[in-house]
Amino acid sequence: MATIDGQLEQMQAQARRQGKVEPTELPPAIQQERVEAEARFDIICKEIAMVRGKLAELEAREEKAKDSEVLKYGPCGTSKGDPVRMIDFQPVVPDSEGVLRISCPRSPYNKMKVSD
């Protein structure tokens, strides 16, 4: 669309240089191109909105699946990683002092030291 707008500006500049009356509207062929470009733009915007909606749904499903995994078998103490990255499906992160803590708002053990 910017290219088409540029064409109108070029046509106006050329008319000025030749001492003719500047065109105020695009010729029908170029106007048709602009209409088609606007239609493609509208369709792409709708497709992007649809994909974003589907992505949000998928992320919500994944988050719900993760929620069901937290403490699925109770507090067993099963962990992954060395140092521990996850315990009983709850993410573990070091705090400002380097102490590993559970970082899971869905868990009743949120912010608890792993050593505890």
Coordinates of N, CA, C and O in Angstrom, one line a residue:
M1 N 0.8 -1.2 0.0 CA 0.0 0.0 0.0 C 0.9 1.3 0.0 O 0.5 2.2 -0.6
A2 N 2.0 1.2 0.7 CA 2.9 2.3 0.7 C 3.5 2.6 -0.7 O 3.7 3.7 -1.1
T3 N 3.8 1.5 -1.4 CA 4.3 1.6 -2.8 C 3.3 2.3 -3.7 O 3.6 3.1 -4.5
I4 N 2.0 1.9 -3.5 CA 0.9 2.5 -4.3 C 0.8 3.9 -4.0 O 0.6 4.8 -4.9
D5 N 0.8 4.3 -2.7 CA 0.8 5.7 -2.3 C 2.0 6.5 -2.9 O 1.8 7.6 -3.4
G6 N 3.1 5.8 -3.0 CA 4.3 6.4 -3.6 C 4.1 6.7 -5.0 O 4.6 7.7 -5.6
Q7 N 3.4 5.8 -5.7 CA 3.2 5.9 -7.1 C 2.3 7.2 -7.4 O 2.6 8.0 -8.3
L8 N 1.3 7.5 -6.5 CA 0.5 8.7 -6.7 C 1.4 9.9 -6.5 O 1.3 10.9 -7.3
E9 N 2.3 9.9 -5.5 CA 3.2 11.0 -5.3 C 4.1 11.2 -6.5 O 4.4 12.4 -6.8
Q10 N 4.6 10.1 -7.0 CA 5.5 10.2 -8.2 C 4.7 10.8 -9.4 O 5.2 11.7 -10.1
M11 N 3.5 10.4 -9.6 CA 2.7 10.9 -10.7 C 2.4 12.4 -10.5 O 2.5 13.2 -11.4
Q12 N 2.2 12.8 -9.2 CA 1.9 14.3 -8.9 C 3.2 15.1 -9.2 O 3.2 16.2 -9.8
A13 N 4.4 14.5 -8.7 CA 5.6 15.2 -8.9 C 5.9 15.4 -10.4 O 6.4 16.4 -10.9
Q14 N 5.7 14.3 -11.2 CA 6.0 14.3 -12.6 C 5.0 15.4 -13.3 O 5.5 16.1 -14.2
A15 N 3.8 15.4 -12.9 CA 2.9 16.4 -13.5 C 3.3 17.8 -13.2 O 3.3 18.7 -14.0
R16 N 3.8 18.1 -11.9 CA 4.3 19.4 -11.6 C 5.5 19.8 -12.4 O 5.6 20.9 -12.9
R17 N 6.4 18.8 -12.6 CA 7.6 19.1 -13.5 C 7.2 19.4 -14.9 O 7.9 20.2 -15.6
Q18 N 6.2 18.8 -15.4 CA 5.8 19.0 -16.8 C 4.8 20.2 -16.9 O 4.3 20.5 -18.0
G19 N 4.4 20.8 -15.8 CA 3.5 21.9 -15.8 C 2.1 21.6 -16.0 O 1.3 22.4 -16.5
K20 N 1.7 20.3 -15.7 CA 0.3 19.9 -15.9 C -0.4 19.9 -14.6 O 0.2 20.1 -13.5
V21 N -1.7 19.7 -14.6 CA -2.5 19.6 -13.4 C -2.2 18.3 -12.7 O -2.1 17.2 -13.3
E22 N -2.0 18.4 -11.4 CA -1.6 17.2 -10.6 C -2.9 16.3 -10.5 O -4.0 16.8 -10.1
P23 N -2.7 15.0 -10.6 CA -3.8 14.1 -10.4 C -4.1 14.0 -8.9 O -3.2 14.0 -8.1
T24 N -5.4 13.9 -8.6 CA -5.8 13.8 -7.1 C -6.2 12.4 -6.8 O -6.2 12.0 -5.6
E25 N -6.4 11.6 -7.8 CA -6.8 10.2 -7.5 C -5.9 9.3 -8.4 O -5.4 9.7 -9.4
L26 N -5.9 8.0 -7.9 CA -5.1 7.0 -8.7 C -5.9 6.6 -9.9 O -7.1 6.6 -9.9
P27 N -5.2 6.2 -11.0 CA -5.8 5.6 -12.1 C -6.6 4.3 -11.7 O -6.2 3.7 -10.8
P28 N -7.6 3.9 -12.5 CA -8.4 2.8 -12.1 C -7.5 1.5 -11.9 O -7.8 0.7 -11.0
A29 N -6.6 1.3 -12.7 CA -5.7 0.1 -12.6 C -5.0 0.0 -11.3 O -4.9 -1.0 -10.6
I30 N -4.4 1.2 -10.9 CA -3.6 1.3 -9.7 C -4.6 1.3 -8.5 O -4.3 0.7 -7.4
Q31 N -5.7 1.9 -8.6 CA -6.7 1.8 -7.6 C -7.2 0.4 -7.3 O -7.3 0.0 -6.1
Q32 N -7.3 -0.4 -8.3 CA -7.6 -1.8 -8.2 C -6.5 -2.6 -7.4 O -6.8 -3.3 -6.5
E33 N -5.3 -2.3 -7.7 CA -4.2 -2.9 -7.0 C -4.3 -2.5 -5.5 O -4.0 -3.3 -4.6
R34 N -4.6 -1.2 -5.2 CA -4.7 -0.8 -3.8 C -5.8 -1.5 -3.1 O -5.6 -1.9 -1.9
V35 N -6.9 -1.6 -3.7 CA -8.1 -2.3 -3.1 C -7.7 -3.8 -2.8 O -8.0 -4.3 -1.7
E36 N -7.0 -4.4 -3.7 CA -6.6 -5.8 -3.5 C -5.5 -5.9 -2.4 O -5.6 -6.8 -1.5
A37 N -4.6 -4.9 -2.3 CA -3.6 -4.9 -1.2 C -4.3 -4.7 0.1 O -3.9 -5.4 1.1
E38 N -5.3 -3.8 0.2 CA -6.0 -3.6 1.4 C -6.8 -4.9 1.9 O -6.8 -5.2 3.0
A39 N -7.4 -5.6 0.9 CA -8.1 -6.8 1.2 C -7.1 -7.9 1.7 O -7.4 -8.5 2.7
R40 N -5.9 -8.0 1.1 CA -4.9 -8.9 1.6 C -4.5 -8.6 3.0 O -4.4 -9.4 3.9
F41 N -4.3 -7.3 3.3 CA -3.9 -6.8 4.6 C -5.0 -7.2 5.6 O -4.7 -7.7 6.7
D42 N -6.3 -6.9 5.3 CA -7.4 -7.3 6.2 C -7.4 -8.7 6.5 O -7.6 -9.2 7.7
I43 N -7.2 -9.6 5.5 CA -7.3 -11.0 5.7 C -6.1 -11.5 6.5 O -6.3 -12.3 7.5
I44 N -4.9 -10.9 6.3 CA -3.8 -11.3 7.1 C -4.0 -10.9 8.6 O -3.6 -11.7 9.5
C45 N -4.5 -9.7 8.8 CA -4.8 -9.3 10.2 C -5.8 -10.2 10.9 O -5.6 -10.6 12.0
K46 N -6.8 -10.7 10.1 CA -7.8 -11.6 10.7 C -7.1 -13.0 11.0 O -7.4 -13.6 12.0
E47 N -6.3 -13.4 10.1 CA -5.5 -14.7 10.3 C -4.6 -14.6 11.5 O -4.6 -15.5 12.3
I48 N -3.9 -13.5 11.7 CA -3.0 -13.3 12.8 C -3.9 -13.3 14.1 O -3.5 -14.0 15.1
A49 N -5.0 -12.7 14.1 CA -5.9 -12.7 15.3 C -6.3 -14.1 15.6 O -6.4 -14.5 16.8
M50 N -6.7 -14.8 14.6 CA -7.2 -16.2 14.8 C -6.0 -17.1 15.3 O -6.2 -17.9 16.3
V51 N -4.8 -17.0 14.8 CA -3.7 -17.8 15.2 C -3.4 -17.4 16.7 O -3.1 -18.3 17.5
R52 N -3.4 -16.1 17.0 CA -3.1 -15.7 18.4 C -4.2 -16.3 19.4 O -3.8 -16.7 20.5
G53 N -5.4 -16.3 18.9 CA -6.5 -16.9 19.8 C -6.2 -18.4 20.0 O -6.3 -18.9 21.1
K54 N -5.9 -19.1 18.9 CA -5.6 -20.5 19.0 C -4.4 -20.8 19.9 O -4.3 -21.7 20.7
L55 N -3.4 -19.9 19.8 CA -2.2 -20.1 20.6 C -2.5 -19.9 22.0 O -2.0 -20.6 22.9
A56 N -3.3 -18.9 22.3 CA -3.7 -18.6 23.7 C -4.5 -19.8 24.3 O -4.3 -20.2 25.4
E57 N -5.4 -20.4 23.5 CA -6.1 -21.6 23.9 C -5.1 -22.8 24.2 O -5.2 -23.5 25.2
L58 N -4.1 -23.0 23.3 CA -3.2 -24.0 23.5 C -2.3 -23.8 24.7 O -2.1 -24.7 25.5
E59 N -1.9 -22.6 24.9 CA -1.1 -22.3 26.1 C -1.9 -22.5 27.4 O -1.4 -23.0 28.4
A60 N -3.2 -22.2 27.3 CA -4.1 -22.4 28.5 C -4.2 -23.9 28.8 O -4.2 -24.3 30.0
R61 N -4.3 -24.7 27.7 CA -4.4 -26.1 27.9 C -3.1 -26.7 28.5 O -3.2 -27.6 29.4
E62 N -2.0 -26.2 28.0 CA -0.7 -26.7 28.5 C -0.5 -26.3 30.0 O -0.1 -27.1 30.8
E63 N -1.0 -25.1 30.3 CA -0.8 -24.6 31.7 C -1.7 -25.5 32.6 O -1.4 -25.8 33.7
K64 N -2.9 -25.8 32.1 CA -3.8 -26.6 32.9 C -3.3 -28.0 33.1 O -3.4 -28.6 34.2
A65 N -2.6 -28.6 32.1 CA -2.0 -29.9 32.2 C -0.8 -29.8 33.2 O -0.7 -30.7 34.0
K66 N -0.1 -28.7 33.2 CA 1.0 -28.6 34.2 C 0.4 -28.5 35.6 O 1.0 -29.0 36.5
D67 N -0.7 -27.8 35.7 CA -1.3 -27.6 37.0 C -1.7 -29.0 37.6 O -1.6 -29.2 38.8
S68 N -2.2 -29.9 36.7 CA -2.6 -31.2 37.2 C -1.4 -32.1 37.6 O -1.6 -33.0 38.3
E69 N -0.2 -31.7 37.1 CA 1.0 -32.5 37.5 C 1.6 -32.1 38.8 O 2.2 -32.9 39.4
V70 N 1.3 -30.9 39.3 CA 1.9 -30.4 40.5 C 1.4 -31.3 41.7 O 0.2 -31.4 41.9
L71 N 2.4 -31.9 42.4 CA 2.1 -32.8 43.5 C 1.0 -33.8 43.1 O 0.2 -34.2 43.9
K72 N 1.2 -34.4 41.9 CA 0.3 -35.4 41.4 C 0.2 -36.6 42.4 O -0.8 -37.2 42.6
Y73 N 1.4 -37.0 42.9 CA 1.5 -38.1 43.8 C 1.7 -37.7 45.2 O 2.2 -38.5 46.0
G74 N 1.5 -36.5 45.5 CA 1.8 -36.0 46.9 C 3.2 -35.6 47.0 O 4.0 -35.7 46.0
P75 N 3.6 -35.1 48.2 CA 5.0 -34.7 48.3 C 5.9 -35.9 48.5 O 6.2 -36.3 49.6
C76 N 6.4 -36.4 47.4 CA 7.3 -37.6 47.5 C 8.8 -37.3 47.5 O 9.6 -38.1 48.0
G77 N 9.1 -36.1 47.0 CA 10.5 -35.7 47.0 C 11.3 -36.1 45.7 O 12.5 -36.1 45.7
T78 N 10.5 -36.5 44.7 CA 11.2 -36.9 43.4 C 11.7 -35.6 42.8 O 10.9 -34.6 42.6
S79 N 12.9 -35.6 42.4 CA 13.5 -34.4 41.8 C 14.2 -34.7 40.5 O 14.5 -35.8 40.2
K80 N 14.4 -33.6 39.7 CA 15.1 -33.7 38.4 C 16.2 -32.7 38.4 O 16.1 -31.6 38.9
G81 N 17.4 -33.1 37.9 CA 18.5 -32.2 37.7 C 19.5 -32.2 38.8 O 19.2 -32.7 39.9
D82 N 20.7 -31.8 38.5 CA 21.7 -31.6 39.5 C 22.4 -30.3 39.2 O 23.2 -30.2 38.3
P83 N 22.2 -29.2 39.9 CA 21.3 -29.0 41.0 C 19.9 -29.2 40.6 O 19.5 -29.1 39.5
V84 N 19.0 -29.4 41.6 CA 17.6 -29.6 41.4 C 17.0 -28.5 40.6 O 17.1 -27.3 41.0
R85 N 16.2 -28.9 39.5 CA 15.5 -27.9 38.7 C 14.0 -28.1 39.0 O 13.2 -27.1 38.8
M86 N 13.6 -29.3 39.4 CA 12.2 -29.5 39.6 C 12.0 -30.6 40.7 O 12.8 -31.6 40.7
I87 N 11.1 -30.4 41.6 CA 10.8 -31.4 42.6 C 9.3 -31.6 42.7 O 8.5 -30.7 42.8
D88 N 8.9 -32.9 42.5 CA 7.4 -33.2 42.5 C 6.7 -32.3 41.5 O 5.6 -31.8 41.7
F89 N 7.3 -32.1 40.3 CA 6.7 -31.3 39.2 C 6.5 -29.9 39.6 O 5.7 -29.1 39.0
Q90 N 7.3 -29.4 40.5 CA 7.3 -28.0 40.9 C 8.6 -27.4 40.5 O 9.7 -27.9 40.9
P91 N 8.7 -26.3 39.8 CA 9.9 -25.7 39.4 C 10.7 -25.2 40.6 O 10.1 -24.7 41.6
V92 N 12.0 -25.3 40.6 CA 12.9 -24.9 41.6 C 13.9 -23.9 41.1 O 14.5 -24.1 40.0
V93 N 14.0 -22.7 41.8 CA 15.0 -21.7 41.3 C 15.8 -21.2 42.6 O 15.3 -21.2 43.7
P94 N 17.0 -20.8 42.3 CA 17.8 -20.2 43.4 C 17.3 -18.8 43.8 O 16.9 -18.0 42.9
D95 N 17.3 -18.5 45.1 CA 16.9 -17.1 45.4 C 18.1 -16.2 45.4 O 19.2 -16.6 44.9
S96 N 18.0 -15.0 45.9 CA 19.1 -14.0 45.8 C 20.3 -14.5 46.6 O 21.5 -14.1 46.3
E97 N 20.2 -15.3 47.6 CA 21.3 -15.8 48.4 C 21.8 -17.2 47.8 O 22.7 -17.7 48.4
G98 N 21.2 -17.7 46.7 CA 21.7 -18.9 46.2 C 21.0 -20.2 46.7 O 21.3 -21.3 46.4
V99 N 20.0 -20.0 47.6 CA 19.3 -21.1 48.2 C 18.2 -21.5 47.3 O 17.4 -20.7 46.8
L100 N 18.2 -22.9 47.0 CA 17.2 -23.4 46.1 C 15.8 -23.4 46.8 O 15.6 -23.9 47.9
R101 N 14.8 -22.8 46.1 CA 13.5 -22.7 46.6 C 12.5 -23.2 45.6 O 12.7 -23.0 44.4
I102 N 11.3 -23.7 46.0 CA 10.3 -24.1 45.1 C 9.6 -22.8 44.6 O 9.3 -21.9 45.4
S103 N 9.4 -22.7 43.3 CA 8.8 -21.5 42.8 C 7.6 -21.9 41.9 O 7.7 -22.0 40.7
C104 N 6.5 -22.1 42.7 CA 5.3 -22.6 42.0 C 4.1 -22.0 42.7 O 3.7 -22.5 43.8
P105 N 3.5 -21.0 42.2 CA 2.4 -20.4 42.9 C 1.2 -21.3 43.1 O 0.3 -21.1 43.9
R106 N 1.1 -22.4 42.3 CA 0.0 -23.4 42.4 C 0.2 -24.3 43.6 O -0.7 -25.1 43.9
S107 N 1.4 -24.3 44.2 CA 1.7 -25.3 45.2 C 1.6 -24.6 46.6 O 1.9 -23.5 46.8
P108 N 1.2 -25.4 47.6 CA 1.2 -24.9 48.9 C 2.6 -24.8 49.5 O 2.8 -24.2 50.5
Y109 N 3.6 -25.3 48.8 CA 5.0 -25.3 49.2 C 5.8 -24.2 48.5 O 7.0 -24.1 48.5
N110 N 5.1 -23.2 47.8 CA 5.7 -22.1 47.1 C 6.7 -21.4 48.0 O 6.3 -21.1 49.2
K111 N 7.9 -21.1 47.5 CA 8.9 -20.4 48.2 C 9.6 -21.1 49.4 O 10.4 -20.6 50.1
M112 N 9.2 -22.4 49.5 CA 9.9 -23.2 50.5 C 11.2 -23.7 50.1 O 11.4 -23.9 48.9
K113 N 12.2 -23.8 51.0 CA 13.5 -24.2 50.7 C 13.4 -25.7 50.3 O 12.7 -26.5 50.9
V114 N 14.2 -26.1 49.3 CA 14.2 -27.5 48.9 C 14.8 -28.4 50.0 O 14.3 -29.5 50.2
S115 N 15.7 -27.9 50.7 CA 16.3 -28.6 51.8 C 15.2 -28.9 52.9 O 15.3 -30.0 53.6
D116 N 14.2 -28.1 53.1 CA 13.2 -28.3 54.1 C 12.3 -29.4 53.6 O 11.7 -30.2 54.3

